[in-house]
XYZ file of C-alpha atoms in Angstrom:
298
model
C 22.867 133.480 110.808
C 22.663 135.053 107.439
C 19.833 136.425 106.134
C 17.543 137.103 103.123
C 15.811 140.167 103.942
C 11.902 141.125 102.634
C 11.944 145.579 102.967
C 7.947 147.212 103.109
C 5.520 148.529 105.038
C 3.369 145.730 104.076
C 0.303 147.144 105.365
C -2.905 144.992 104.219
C -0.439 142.205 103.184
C -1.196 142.967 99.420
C -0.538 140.300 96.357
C 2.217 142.463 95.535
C 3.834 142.511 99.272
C 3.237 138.327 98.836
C 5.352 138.285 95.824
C 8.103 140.366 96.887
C 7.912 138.010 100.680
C 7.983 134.791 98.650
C 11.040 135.921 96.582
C 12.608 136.750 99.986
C 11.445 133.011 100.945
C 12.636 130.978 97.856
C 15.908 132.689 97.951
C 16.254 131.431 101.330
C 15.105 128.287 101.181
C 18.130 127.591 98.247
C 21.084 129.674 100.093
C 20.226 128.137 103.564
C 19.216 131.984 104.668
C 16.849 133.292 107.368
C 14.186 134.603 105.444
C 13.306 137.645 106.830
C 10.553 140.889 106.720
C 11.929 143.965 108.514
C 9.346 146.528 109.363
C 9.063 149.482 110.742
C 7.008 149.570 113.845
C 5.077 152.017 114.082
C 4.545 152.402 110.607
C 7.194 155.236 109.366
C 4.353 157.954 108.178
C 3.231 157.872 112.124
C 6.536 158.594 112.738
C 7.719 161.483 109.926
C 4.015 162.992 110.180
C 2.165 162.638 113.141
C 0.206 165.819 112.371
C -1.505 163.785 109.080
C -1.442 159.795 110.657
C -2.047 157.211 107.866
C -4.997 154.770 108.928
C -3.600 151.741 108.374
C -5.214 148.564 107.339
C -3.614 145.956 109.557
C -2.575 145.824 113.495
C 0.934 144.679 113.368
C 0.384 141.416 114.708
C -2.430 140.986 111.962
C 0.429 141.618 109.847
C 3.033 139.440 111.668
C 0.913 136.955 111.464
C -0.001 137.140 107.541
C 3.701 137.298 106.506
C 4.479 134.164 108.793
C 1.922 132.239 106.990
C 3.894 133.423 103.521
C 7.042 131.393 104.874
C 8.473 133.822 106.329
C 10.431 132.524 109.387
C 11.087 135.840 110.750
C 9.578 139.438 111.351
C 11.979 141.910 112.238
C 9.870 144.638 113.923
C 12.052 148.298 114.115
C 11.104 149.737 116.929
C 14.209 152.606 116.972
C 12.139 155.357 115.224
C 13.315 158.451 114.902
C 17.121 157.100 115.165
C 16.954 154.566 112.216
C 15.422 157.224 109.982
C 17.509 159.362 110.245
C 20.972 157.215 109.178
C 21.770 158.376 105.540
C 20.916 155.698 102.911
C 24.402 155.055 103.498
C 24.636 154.167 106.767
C 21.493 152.304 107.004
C 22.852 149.790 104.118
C 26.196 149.369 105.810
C 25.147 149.661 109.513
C 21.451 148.015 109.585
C 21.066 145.502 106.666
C 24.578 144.710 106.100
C 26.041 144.373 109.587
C 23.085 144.212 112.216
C 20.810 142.074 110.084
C 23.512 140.223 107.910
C 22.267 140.364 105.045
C 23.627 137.499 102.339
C 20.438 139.103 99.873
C 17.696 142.143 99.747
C 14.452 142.446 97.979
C 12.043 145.689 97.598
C 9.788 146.724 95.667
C 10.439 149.166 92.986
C 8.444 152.460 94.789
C 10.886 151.237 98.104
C 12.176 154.527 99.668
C 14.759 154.763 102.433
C 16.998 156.753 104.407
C 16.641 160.393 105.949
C 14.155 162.170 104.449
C 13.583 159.280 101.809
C 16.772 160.364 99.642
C 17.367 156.502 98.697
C 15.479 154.834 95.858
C 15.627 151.678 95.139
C 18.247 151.718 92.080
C 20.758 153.439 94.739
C 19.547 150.115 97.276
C 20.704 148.280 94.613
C 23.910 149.959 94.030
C 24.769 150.086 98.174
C 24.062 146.495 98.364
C 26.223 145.591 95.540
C 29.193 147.783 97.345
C 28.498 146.203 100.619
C 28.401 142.725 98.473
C 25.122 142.267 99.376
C 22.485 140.501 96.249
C 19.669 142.649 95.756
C 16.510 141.669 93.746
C 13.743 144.913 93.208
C 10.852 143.813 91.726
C 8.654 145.384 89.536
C 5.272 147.119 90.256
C 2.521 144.495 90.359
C -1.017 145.576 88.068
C -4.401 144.205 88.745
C -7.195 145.245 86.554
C -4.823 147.922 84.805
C -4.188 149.448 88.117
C -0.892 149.312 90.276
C -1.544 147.010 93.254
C -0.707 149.047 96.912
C -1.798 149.465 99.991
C -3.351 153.187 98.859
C -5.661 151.319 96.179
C -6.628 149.080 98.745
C -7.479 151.581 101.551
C -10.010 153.403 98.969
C -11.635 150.348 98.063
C -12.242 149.643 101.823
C -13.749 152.912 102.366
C -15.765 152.282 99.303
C -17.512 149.258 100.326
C -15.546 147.219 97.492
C -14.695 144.854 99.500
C -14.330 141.911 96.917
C -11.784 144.265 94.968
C -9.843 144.710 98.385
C -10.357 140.698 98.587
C -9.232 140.188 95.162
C -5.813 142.972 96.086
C -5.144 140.982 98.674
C -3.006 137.897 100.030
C -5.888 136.933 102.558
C -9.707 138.081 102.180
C -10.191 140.986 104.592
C -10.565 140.174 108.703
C -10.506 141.745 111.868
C -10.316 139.585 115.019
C -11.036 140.210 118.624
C -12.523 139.499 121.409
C -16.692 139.662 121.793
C -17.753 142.139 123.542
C -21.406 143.317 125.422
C -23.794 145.321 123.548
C -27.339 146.174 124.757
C -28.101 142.433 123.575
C -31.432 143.275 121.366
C -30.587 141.257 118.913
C -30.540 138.223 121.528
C -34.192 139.399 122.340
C -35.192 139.776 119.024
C -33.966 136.365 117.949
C -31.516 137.653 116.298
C -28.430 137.484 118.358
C -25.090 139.060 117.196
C -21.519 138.830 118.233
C -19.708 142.294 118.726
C -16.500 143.286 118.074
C -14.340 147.052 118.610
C -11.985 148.002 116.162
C -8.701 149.418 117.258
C -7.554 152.673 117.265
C -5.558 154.126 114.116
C -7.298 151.470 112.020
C -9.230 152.253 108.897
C -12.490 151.226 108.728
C -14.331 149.801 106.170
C -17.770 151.884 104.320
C -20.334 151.689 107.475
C -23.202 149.018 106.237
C -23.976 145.228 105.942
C -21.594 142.567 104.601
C -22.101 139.203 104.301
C -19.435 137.523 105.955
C -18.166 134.453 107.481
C -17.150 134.196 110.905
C -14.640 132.151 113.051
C -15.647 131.058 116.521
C -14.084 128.179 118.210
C -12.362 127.041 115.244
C -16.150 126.615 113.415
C -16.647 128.466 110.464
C -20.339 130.008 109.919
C -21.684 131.633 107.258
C -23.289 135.531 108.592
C -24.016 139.153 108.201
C -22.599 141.183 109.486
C -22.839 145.358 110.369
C -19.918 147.659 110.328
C -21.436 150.559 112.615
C -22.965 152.168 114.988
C -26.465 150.181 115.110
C -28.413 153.886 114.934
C -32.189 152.168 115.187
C -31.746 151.398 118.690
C -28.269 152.943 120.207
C -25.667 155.324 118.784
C -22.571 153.127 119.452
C -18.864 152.981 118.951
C -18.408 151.907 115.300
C -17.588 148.103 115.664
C -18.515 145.026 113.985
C -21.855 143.086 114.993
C -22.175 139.825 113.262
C -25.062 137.364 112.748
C -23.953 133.582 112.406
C -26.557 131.655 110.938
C -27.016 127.986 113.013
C -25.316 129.878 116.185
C -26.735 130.382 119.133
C -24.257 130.078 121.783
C -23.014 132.162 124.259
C -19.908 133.865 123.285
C -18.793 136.954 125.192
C -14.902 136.830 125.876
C -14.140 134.403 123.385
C -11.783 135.123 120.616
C -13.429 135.944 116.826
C -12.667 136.199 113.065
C -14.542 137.885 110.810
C -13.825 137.932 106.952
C -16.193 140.525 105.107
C -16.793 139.115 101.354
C -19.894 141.333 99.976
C -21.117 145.126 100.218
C -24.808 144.549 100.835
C -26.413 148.169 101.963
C -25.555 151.183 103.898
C -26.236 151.244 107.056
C -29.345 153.492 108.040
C -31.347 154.261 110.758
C -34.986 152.583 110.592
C -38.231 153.904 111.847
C -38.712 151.354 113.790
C -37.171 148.037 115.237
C -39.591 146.102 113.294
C -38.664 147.661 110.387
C -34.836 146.994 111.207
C -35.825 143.267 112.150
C -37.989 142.833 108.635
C -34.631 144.466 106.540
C -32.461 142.157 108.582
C -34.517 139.060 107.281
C -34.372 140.632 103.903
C -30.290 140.563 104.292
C -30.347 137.485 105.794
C -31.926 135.611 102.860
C -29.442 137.773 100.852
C -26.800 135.966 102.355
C -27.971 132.942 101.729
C -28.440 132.742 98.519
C -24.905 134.692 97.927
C -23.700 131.339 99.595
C -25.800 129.010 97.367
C -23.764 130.678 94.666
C -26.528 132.704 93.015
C -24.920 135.901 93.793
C -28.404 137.733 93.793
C -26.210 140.693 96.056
């Protein structure tokens, strides 16, 4: 079948990467096309410099699943490496776009790069697709706040605790899944039970500290805090996610988690004390609720 054909990284699955997928999609939708996102996987950087990995800010099947909820109906994942990259910006129009993935249209963003050693831009996709009678669309940087939207903007603000900015960037607010895992279970003692998560490898992490958050469990949605850390008070831990649902209280180890981070409340520190960690934590806590309220005293 014939295809319309998406072309990014798309890490973080950015308002930018959403336009450029949903002009992909409505092209589709009118030429009775396959609307389609091809993506290198791994990401091309871990391929081209493994010596200087980008962390990125989405699994791929965090990302697969993001771009299938923008109407997408399928994600290519190229898996070739080395042997795709290297094809000339020639070849890889003729060969990959234009013959393996039959490509009736193409649509990239303006910064899109392919081709050994990156020696395509995308005025020269343009021109190859036109040769190869392909329709290509490349559309124009996106600007938020005076600033270019991409997945480098985004991956600063995530390190900077701006997490509503990295909200705001994005197609989705910002969530890591997995499965709950044992900690020392303190919390549970304390009356303050938490729900702990791992982050995987090669994924950036957000600033270390508090959030408030929501969090998915099955299928509810609660209202928490959550820590993004290594809990120093009382172990010195993996850095992982530990979240505090407010009105849960259930056992949960095993089960499958969301958790979307919406505010930066505090660094994360190490207290004197565990009553001193348990008195901040009520502090937060009430935080949190009013943030929810819509008082946004955080």
């Amino acid at each position: 079948m014939k295809t319309a054909v998406a072309l990014g990284s798309f890490d973080g699955v950015h308002i930018a990467h959403a336009a450029l997928i949903r002009n992909a999609v409505s092209y589709a939708r009118t030429h009775d096309l396959l609307a389609m996102a091809y993506v290198f996987e791994p990401h091309p950087r871990l391929l081209l410099r493994p010596e200087k990995p980008v962390e990125l800010l989405t699994t791929f099947a965090e990302k697969e699943a993001l771009l299938y909820r923008l109407g997408i109906d399928k994600v290519q994942a190229e898996r070739r490496g080395e042997k795709i990259l290297q094809l000339s910006p020639e070849a890889f129009v003729k060969e990959v776009l234009a013959e393996e993935l039959q490509a009736s249209f193409v649509t990239a963003g303006e910064n899109y790069r392919f081709g050994k050693n990156a020696a395509g831009d995308a005025s020269y996709l343009k021109r190859l697709c036109e040769k190869a009678h392909v329709r290509c669309e490349i559309m124009d940087t996106v600007f938020f706040d005076g600033q270019s939207v991409s997945s480098t903007r985004i991956r600063q603000c995530l390190s900077d605790g701006e997490i509503e900015m990295v909200n705001r960037l994005s197609f989705a607010p910002y969530t890591k899944c997995g499965t709950v895992i044992r900690g020392k279970e303190l919390g549970r003692k304390l009356g303050f039970p938490t729900l702990n998560i791992a982050f995987e490898n090669g994924i950036l992490l957000p600033k270390k500290g508090v959030y408030i958050s929501r969090t998915t469990v099955d299928g509810e949605s609660y209202c928490s805090i959550t820590n993004v850390g290594e809990n120093p008070t009382v172990e010195t831990a993996k850095t992982r996610m530990e979240s505090h649902l407010f009105g849960y209280d259930a056992e949960a180890y095993g089960k499958s988690v969301a958790v979307t981070l919406l505010s930066y409340l505090r660094p994360e520190i190490k207290f004197a004390s565990v009553d001193a960690l348990m008195a901040q934590l009520v502090q937060d806590k009430e935080a949190a609720i009013q943030y929810f309220k819509g008082e946004r005293t955080v």
